[in-house]
Tab-separated table of C-alpha atoms in Angstrom:
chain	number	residue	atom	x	y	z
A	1	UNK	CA	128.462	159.157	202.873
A	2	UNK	CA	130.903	156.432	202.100
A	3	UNK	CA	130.514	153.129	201.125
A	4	UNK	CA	129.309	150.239	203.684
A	5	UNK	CA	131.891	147.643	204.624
A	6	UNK	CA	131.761	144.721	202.195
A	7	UNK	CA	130.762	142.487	204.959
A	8	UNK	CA	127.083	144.138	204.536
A	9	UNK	CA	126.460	143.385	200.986
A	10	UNK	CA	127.381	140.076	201.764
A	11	UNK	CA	125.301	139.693	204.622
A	12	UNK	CA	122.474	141.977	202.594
A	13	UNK	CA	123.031	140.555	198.899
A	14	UNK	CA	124.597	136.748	199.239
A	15	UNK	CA	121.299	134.651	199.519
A	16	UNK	CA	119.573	136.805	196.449
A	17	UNK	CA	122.990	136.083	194.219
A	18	UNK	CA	122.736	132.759	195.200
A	19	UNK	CA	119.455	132.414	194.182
A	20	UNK	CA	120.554	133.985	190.852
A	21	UNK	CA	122.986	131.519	190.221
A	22	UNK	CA	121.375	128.728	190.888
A	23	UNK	CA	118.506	129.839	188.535
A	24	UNK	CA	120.984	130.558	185.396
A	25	UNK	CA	123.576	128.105	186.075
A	26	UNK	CA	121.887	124.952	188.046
A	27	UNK	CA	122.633	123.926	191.881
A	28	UNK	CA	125.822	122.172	190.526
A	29	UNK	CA	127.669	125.586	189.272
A	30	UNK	CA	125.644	127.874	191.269
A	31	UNK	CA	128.328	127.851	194.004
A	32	UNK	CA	131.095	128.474	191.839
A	33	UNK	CA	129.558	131.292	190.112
A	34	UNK	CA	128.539	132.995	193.319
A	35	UNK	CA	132.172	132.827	194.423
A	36	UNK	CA	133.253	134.087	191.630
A	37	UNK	CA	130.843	136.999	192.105
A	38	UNK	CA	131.769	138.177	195.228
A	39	UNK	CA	135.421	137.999	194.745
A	40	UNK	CA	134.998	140.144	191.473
A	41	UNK	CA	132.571	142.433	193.324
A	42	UNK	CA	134.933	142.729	196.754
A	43	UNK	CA	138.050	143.891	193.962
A	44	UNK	CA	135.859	146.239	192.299
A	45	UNK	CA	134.025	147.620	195.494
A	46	UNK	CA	136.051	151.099	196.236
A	47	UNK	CA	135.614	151.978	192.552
A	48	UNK	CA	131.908	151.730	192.801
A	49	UNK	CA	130.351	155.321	192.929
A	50	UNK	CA	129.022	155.574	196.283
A	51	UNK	CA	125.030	155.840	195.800
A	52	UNK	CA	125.297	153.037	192.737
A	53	UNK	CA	122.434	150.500	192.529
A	54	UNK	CA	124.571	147.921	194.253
A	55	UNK	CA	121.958	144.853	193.920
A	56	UNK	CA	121.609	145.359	189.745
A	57	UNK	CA	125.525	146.088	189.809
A	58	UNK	CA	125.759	142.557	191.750
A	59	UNK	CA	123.090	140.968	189.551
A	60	UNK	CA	125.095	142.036	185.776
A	61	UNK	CA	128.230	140.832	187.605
A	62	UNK	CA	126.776	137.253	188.431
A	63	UNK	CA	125.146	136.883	185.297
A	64	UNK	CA	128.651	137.692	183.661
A	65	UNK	CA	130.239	134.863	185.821
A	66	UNK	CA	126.899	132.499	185.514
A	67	UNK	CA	127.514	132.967	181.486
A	68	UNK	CA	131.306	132.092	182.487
A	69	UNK	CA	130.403	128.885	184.576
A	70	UNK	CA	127.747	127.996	181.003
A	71	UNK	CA	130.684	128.365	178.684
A	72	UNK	CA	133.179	126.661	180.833
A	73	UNK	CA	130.694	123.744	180.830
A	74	UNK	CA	129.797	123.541	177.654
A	75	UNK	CA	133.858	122.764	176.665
A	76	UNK	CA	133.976	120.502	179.624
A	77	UNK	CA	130.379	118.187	178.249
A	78	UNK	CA	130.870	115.687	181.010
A	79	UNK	CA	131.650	117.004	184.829
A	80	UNK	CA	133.763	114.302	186.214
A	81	UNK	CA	135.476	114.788	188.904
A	82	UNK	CA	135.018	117.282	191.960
A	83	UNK	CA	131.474	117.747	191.603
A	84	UNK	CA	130.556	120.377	194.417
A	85	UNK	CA	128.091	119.494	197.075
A	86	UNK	CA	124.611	120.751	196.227
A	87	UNK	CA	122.818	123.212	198.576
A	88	UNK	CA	121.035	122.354	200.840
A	89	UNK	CA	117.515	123.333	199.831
A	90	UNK	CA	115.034	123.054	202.965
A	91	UNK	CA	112.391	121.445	199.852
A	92	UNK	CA	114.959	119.816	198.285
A	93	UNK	CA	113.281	117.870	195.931
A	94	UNK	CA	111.072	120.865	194.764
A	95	UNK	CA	114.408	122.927	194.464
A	96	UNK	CA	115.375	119.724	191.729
A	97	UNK	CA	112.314	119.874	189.870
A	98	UNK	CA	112.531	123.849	189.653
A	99	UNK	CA	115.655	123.560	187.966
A	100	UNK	CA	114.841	120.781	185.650
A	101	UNK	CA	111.772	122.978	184.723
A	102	UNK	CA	114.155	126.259	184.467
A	103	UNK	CA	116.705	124.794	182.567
A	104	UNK	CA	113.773	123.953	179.601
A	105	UNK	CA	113.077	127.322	179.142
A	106	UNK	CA	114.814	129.848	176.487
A	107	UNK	CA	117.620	131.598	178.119
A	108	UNK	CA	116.035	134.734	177.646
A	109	UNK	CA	112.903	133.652	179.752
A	110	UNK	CA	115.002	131.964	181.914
A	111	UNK	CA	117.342	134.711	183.088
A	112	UNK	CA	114.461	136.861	182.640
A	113	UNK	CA	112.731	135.100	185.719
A	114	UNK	CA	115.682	135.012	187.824
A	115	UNK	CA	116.537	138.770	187.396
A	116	UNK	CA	112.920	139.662	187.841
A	117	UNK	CA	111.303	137.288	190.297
A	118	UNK	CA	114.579	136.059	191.999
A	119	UNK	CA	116.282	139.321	192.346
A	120	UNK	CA	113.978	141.821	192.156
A	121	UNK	CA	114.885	144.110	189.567
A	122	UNK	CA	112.204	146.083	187.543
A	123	UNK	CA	111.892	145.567	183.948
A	124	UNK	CA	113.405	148.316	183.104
A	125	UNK	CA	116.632	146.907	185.117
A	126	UNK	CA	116.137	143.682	183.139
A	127	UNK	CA	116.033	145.084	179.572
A	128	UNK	CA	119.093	146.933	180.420
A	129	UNK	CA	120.868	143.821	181.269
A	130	UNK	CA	119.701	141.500	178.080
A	131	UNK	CA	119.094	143.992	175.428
A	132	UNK	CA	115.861	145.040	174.582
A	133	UNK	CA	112.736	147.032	176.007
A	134	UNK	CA	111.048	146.764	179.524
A	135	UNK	CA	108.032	145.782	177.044
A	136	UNK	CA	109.467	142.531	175.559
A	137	UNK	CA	111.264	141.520	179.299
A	138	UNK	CA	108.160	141.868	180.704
A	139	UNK	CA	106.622	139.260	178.016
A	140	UNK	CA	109.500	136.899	178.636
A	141	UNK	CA	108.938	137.188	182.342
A	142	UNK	CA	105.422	136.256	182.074
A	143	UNK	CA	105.884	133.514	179.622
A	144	UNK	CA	108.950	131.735	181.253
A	145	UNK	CA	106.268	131.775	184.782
A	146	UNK	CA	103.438	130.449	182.689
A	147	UNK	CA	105.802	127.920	181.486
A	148	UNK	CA	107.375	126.821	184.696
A	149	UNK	CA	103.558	126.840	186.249
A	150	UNK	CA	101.935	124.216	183.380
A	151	UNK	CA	105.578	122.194	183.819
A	152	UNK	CA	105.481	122.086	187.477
A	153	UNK	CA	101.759	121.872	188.180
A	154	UNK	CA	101.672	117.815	188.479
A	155	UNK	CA	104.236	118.028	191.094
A	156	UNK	CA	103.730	121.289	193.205
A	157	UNK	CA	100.732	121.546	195.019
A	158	UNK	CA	99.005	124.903	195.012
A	159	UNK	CA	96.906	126.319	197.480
A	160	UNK	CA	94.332	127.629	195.888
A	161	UNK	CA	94.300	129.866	192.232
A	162	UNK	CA	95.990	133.294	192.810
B	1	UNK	CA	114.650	142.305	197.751
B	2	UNK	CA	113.597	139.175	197.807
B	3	UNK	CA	111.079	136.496	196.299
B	4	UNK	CA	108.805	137.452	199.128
B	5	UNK	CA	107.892	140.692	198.009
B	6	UNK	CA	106.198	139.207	194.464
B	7	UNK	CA	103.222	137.432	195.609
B	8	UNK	CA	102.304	136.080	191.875
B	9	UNK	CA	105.947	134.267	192.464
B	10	UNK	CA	103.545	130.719	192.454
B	11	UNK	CA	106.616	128.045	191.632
B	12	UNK	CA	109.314	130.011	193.592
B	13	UNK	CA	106.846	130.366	196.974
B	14	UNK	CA	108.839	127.351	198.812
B	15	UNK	CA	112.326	128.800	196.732
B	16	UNK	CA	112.486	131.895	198.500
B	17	UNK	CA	111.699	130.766	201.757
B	18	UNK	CA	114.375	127.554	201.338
B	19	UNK	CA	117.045	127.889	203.990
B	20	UNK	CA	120.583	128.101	202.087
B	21	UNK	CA	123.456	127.191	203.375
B	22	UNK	CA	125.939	130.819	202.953
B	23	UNK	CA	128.365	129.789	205.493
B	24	UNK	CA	130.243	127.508	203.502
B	25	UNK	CA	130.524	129.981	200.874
B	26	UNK	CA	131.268	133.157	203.213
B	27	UNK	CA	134.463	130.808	204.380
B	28	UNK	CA	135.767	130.181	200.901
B	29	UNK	CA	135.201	133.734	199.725
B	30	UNK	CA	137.838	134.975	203.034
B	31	UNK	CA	140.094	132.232	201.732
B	32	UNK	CA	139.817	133.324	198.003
B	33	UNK	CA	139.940	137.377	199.198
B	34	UNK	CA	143.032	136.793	201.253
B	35	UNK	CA	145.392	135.103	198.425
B	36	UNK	CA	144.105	137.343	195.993
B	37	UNK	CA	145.141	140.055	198.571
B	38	UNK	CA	141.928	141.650	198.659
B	39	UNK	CA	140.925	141.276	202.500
B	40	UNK	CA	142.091	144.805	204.195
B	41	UNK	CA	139.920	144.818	207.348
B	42	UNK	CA	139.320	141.788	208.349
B	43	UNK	CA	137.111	141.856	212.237
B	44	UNK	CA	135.245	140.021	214.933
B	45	UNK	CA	133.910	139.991	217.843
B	46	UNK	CA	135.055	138.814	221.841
B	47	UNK	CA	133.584	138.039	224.460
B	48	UNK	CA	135.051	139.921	227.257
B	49	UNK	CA	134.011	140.937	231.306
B	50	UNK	CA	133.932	144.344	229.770
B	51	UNK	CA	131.102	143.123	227.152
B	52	UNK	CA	131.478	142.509	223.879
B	53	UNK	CA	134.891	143.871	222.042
B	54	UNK	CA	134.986	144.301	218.161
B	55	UNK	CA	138.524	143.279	216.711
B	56	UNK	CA	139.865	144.457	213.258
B	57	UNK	CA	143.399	144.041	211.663
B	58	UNK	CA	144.584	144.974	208.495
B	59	UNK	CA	147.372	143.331	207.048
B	60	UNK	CA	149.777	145.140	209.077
B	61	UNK	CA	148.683	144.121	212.240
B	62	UNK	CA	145.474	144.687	214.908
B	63	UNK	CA	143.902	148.219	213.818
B	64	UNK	CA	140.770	148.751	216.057
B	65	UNK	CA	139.653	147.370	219.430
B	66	UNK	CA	136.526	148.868	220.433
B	67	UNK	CA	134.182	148.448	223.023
B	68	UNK	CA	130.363	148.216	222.757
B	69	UNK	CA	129.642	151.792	223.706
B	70	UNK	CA	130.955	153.004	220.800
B	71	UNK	CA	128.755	151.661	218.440
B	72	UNK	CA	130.182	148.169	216.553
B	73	UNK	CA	128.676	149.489	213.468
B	74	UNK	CA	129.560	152.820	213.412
B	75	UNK	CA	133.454	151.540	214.298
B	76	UNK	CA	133.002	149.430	211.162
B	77	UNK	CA	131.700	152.154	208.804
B	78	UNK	CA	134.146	154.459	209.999
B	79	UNK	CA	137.070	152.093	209.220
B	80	UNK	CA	135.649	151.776	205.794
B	81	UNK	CA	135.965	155.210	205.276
B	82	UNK	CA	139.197	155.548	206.705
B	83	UNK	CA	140.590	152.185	205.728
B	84	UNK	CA	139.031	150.325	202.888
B	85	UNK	CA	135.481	149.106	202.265
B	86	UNK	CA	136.793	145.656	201.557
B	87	UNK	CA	136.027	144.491	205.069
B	88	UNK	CA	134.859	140.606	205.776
B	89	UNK	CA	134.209	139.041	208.867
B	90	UNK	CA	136.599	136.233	209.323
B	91	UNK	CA	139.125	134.976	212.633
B	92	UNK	CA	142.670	133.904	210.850
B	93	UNK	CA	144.494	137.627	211.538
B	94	UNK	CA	142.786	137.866	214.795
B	95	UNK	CA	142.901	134.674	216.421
B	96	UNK	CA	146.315	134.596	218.521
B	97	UNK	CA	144.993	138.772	219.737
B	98	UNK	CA	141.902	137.122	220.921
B	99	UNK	CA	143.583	134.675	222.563
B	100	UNK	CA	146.057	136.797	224.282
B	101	UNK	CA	143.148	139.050	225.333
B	102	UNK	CA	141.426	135.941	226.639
B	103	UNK	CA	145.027	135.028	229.155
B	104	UNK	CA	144.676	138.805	230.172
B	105	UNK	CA	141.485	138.473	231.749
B	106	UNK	CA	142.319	135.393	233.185
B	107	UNK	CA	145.246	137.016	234.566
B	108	UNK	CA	147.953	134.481	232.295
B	109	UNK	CA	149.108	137.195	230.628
B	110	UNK	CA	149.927	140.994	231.539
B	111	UNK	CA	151.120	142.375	227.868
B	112	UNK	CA	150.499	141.688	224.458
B	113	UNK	CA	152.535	140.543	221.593
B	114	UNK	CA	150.834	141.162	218.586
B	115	UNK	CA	151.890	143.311	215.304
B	116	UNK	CA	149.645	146.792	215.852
B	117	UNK	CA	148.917	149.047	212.922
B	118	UNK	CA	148.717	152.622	214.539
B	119	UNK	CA	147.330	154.118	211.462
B	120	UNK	CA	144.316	155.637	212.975
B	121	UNK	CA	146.650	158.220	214.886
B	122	UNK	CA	148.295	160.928	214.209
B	123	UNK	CA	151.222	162.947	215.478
B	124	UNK	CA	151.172	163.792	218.905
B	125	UNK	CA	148.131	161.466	219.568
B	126	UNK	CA	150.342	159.001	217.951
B	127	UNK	CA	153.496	159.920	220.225
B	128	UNK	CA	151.137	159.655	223.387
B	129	UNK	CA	150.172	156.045	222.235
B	130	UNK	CA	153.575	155.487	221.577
B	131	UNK	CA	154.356	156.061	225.587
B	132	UNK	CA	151.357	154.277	226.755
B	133	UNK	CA	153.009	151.260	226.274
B	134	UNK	CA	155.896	152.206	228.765
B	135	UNK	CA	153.371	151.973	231.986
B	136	UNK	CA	153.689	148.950	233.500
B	137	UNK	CA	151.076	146.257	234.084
B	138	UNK	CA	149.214	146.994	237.336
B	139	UNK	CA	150.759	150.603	238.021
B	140	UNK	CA	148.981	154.019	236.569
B	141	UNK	CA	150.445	157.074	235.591
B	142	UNK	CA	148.818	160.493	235.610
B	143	UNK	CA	147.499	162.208	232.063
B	144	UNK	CA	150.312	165.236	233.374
B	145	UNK	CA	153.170	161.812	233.844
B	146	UNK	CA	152.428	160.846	230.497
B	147	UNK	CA	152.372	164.281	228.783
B	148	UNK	CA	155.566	164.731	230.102
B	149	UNK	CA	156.810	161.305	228.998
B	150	UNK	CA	155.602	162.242	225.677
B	151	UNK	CA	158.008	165.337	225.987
B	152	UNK	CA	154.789	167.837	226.041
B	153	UNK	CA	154.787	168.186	229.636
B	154	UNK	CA	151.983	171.307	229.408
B	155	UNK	CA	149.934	168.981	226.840
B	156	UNK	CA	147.926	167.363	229.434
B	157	UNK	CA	144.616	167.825	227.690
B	158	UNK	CA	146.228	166.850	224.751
B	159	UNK	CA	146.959	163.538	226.021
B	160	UNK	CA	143.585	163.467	227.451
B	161	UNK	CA	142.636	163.241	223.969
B	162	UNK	CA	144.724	161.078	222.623
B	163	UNK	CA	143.570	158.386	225.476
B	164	UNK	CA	139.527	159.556	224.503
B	165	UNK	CA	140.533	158.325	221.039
B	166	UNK	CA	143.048	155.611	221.832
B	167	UNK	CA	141.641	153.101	218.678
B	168	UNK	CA	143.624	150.437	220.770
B	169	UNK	CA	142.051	150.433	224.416
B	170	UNK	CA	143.360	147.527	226.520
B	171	UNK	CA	145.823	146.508	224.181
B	172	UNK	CA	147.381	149.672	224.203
B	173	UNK	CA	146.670	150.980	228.034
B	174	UNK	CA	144.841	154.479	228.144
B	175	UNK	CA	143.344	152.464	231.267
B	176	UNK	CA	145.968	153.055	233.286
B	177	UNK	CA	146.139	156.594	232.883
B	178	UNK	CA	144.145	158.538	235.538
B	179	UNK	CA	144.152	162.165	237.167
B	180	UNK	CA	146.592	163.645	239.618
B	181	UNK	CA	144.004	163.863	241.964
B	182	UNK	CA	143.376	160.467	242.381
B	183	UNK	CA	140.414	160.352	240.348
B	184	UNK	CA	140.222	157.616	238.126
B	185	UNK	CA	139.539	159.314	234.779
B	186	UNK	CA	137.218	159.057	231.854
B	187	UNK	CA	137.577	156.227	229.368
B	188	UNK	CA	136.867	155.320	225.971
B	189	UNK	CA	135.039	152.250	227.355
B	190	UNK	CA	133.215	153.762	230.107
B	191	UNK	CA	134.438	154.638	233.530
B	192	UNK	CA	133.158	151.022	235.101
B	193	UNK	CA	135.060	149.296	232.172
B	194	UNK	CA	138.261	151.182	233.628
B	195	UNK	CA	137.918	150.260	237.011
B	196	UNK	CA	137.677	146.546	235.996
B	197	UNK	CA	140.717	146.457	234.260
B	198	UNK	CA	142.340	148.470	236.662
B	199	UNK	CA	140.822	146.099	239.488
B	200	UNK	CA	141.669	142.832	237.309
B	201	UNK	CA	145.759	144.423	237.468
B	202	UNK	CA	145.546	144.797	241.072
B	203	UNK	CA	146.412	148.561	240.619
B	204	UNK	CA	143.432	149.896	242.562
């Protein structure tokens, strides 16, 4: 079986890279790093071996061009001009908060949640991506959500303890 | 894989279910794929009175018109194979084909002038094609005419074939090849799809 038309991954993958992005990079660079993703995965795409994991080879490729769009930033410290248009969240203002909360935690925890909770890899998939075991990702995961629960808690409103 | 399948998710409940906006990006990632050259299928979709019609080009010119019947996604998957996977949905390539296709139905136009890339064929399939274009708009020719034209005049089931798998229909016009008989034929399309195009040229 040969690979699926690039269209599909698109279609399957786009909204979980996005989501990616926007969790390592912020809503202001998320857009640019997904682009940057896709075109990098669309020139790559016949070399990948047909049966690959195509969502964790998506996932190391955006966090290569999220770690891009960090260092780009960091020698540009004041975005000027051209700032892109934020998404569009449908809870906008939660979306804001999420980030400002994200953005406080280590990096590790950080990209630890996105790669976990926001795209779904296992641990395992995790550890292979920042170094480590599937033991200490798994600690970072949990930490990074207890963190963003106690620094979100005054302004989400849960339902009910889970 | 999404947010939705970790219920414990508790801060990113109302993250994963947030509408995003991909269109906007989908648009400059065709725009970004074509100058970087990467974009070698491009397709869509028409609206035709013979359903819907899937459109793909390459950079050489209109590759694949296929009808409904035979499977949009399957089309797609094979020209991946055959092709390239580096296939994105986009108009740009295939805008002027889909409006010619657009006069033909409405009777404006009765050819088309677009670049074709005849890759998909082979040899004498490809030779057959080649004199498909030579019947006229609104006149038929039989599948023993044609195999003749094609200098194969004992290849009829041959070109039988080559009209079965004509990865051009209506732009390239199996249609109006039909049996000595009289009877109209099969077609890619389906035999009702035939007799409306044949009906819409006034040839039947």
């Amino acid at each position: 079986m040969g690979r699926e038309p690039f269209e599909v991954v698109v279609e399957r993958y786009g909204p979980m890279v996005l989501r990616v992005c926007w969790a390592v990079v912020g809503p202001t660079l998320a857009e640019d790093a997904w682009s940057e993703t896709f075109l990098a995965a669309l020139r790559a795409y016949p070399e990948l071996p047909p049966g690959s994991n195509v969502e964790a080879w998506l996932v190391t490729i955006a966090r290569n061009k999220a770690i891009d769009q960090l260092r780009a930033q960091s020698r540009r410290p004041v975005p000027t001009e051209r700032l892109p248009e934020p998404i569009r969240w449908e809870e906008h203002d939660v979306g804001l908060d999420l980030w400002n909360a994200l953005k406080r935690l280590p990096r590790k925890q950080r990209e630890t949640v996105a790669y976990h909770y926001l795209a779904g890899l296992p641990y395992t998939e995790v550890a292979r991506l920042l170094g480590g075991n599937p033991a200490s990702a798994r600690r970072a995961g949990a930490d990074g959500i207890a963190s963003l629960r106690s620094m979100l808690a005054p302004s989400v409103q849960e339902k009910g303890p889970r | 894989m999404t947010g939705q399948d970790f219920p414990e998710l508790g801060p990113f409940a109302t993250m994963s279910g947030a509408e995003m906006d991909l269109s906007r990006l989908r648009l400059r990632l065709v725009a970004e794929a074509e100058r970087e050259g990467l974009l070698d299928v491009v397709y869509r979709t028409v609206d035709a009175p013979v359903g819907r019609l899937l459109l793909a080009a390459t950079r050489r010119g209109l590759v694949r018109v296929a009808y409904e019947v035979e499977g949009h996604d399957t089309v797609l998957a094979t020209l991946a194979e055959r092709i390239s996977p580096r296939i994105l949905k986009a108009g740009g390539r295939l805008d002027t084909v889909a409006r010619q296709l657009d006069d033909y139905f409405s009777r404006v136009r009765s050819g088309f002038e677009v670049d074709l890339d005849l890759r998909l064929a082979s040899r004498f399939r490809l030779t057959v094609l080649e004199h498909l274009r030579e019947i006229p708009y609104g006149s038929t020719a039989s599948y023993a005419a044609v195999a003749a034209l094609a200098g194969s005049p004992r290849a009829v089931r041959a070109v039988g074939t080559a009209c079965a798998t004509n990865p051009l229909p209506i732009v390239v016009p199996c249609h109006r090849v039909v049996r000595s008989d009289g009877g109209i034929g099969r077609y890619v399309g389906g035999d009702d799809a035939k007799r409306a195009l044949l009906r819409l040229e006034g040839a039947v």
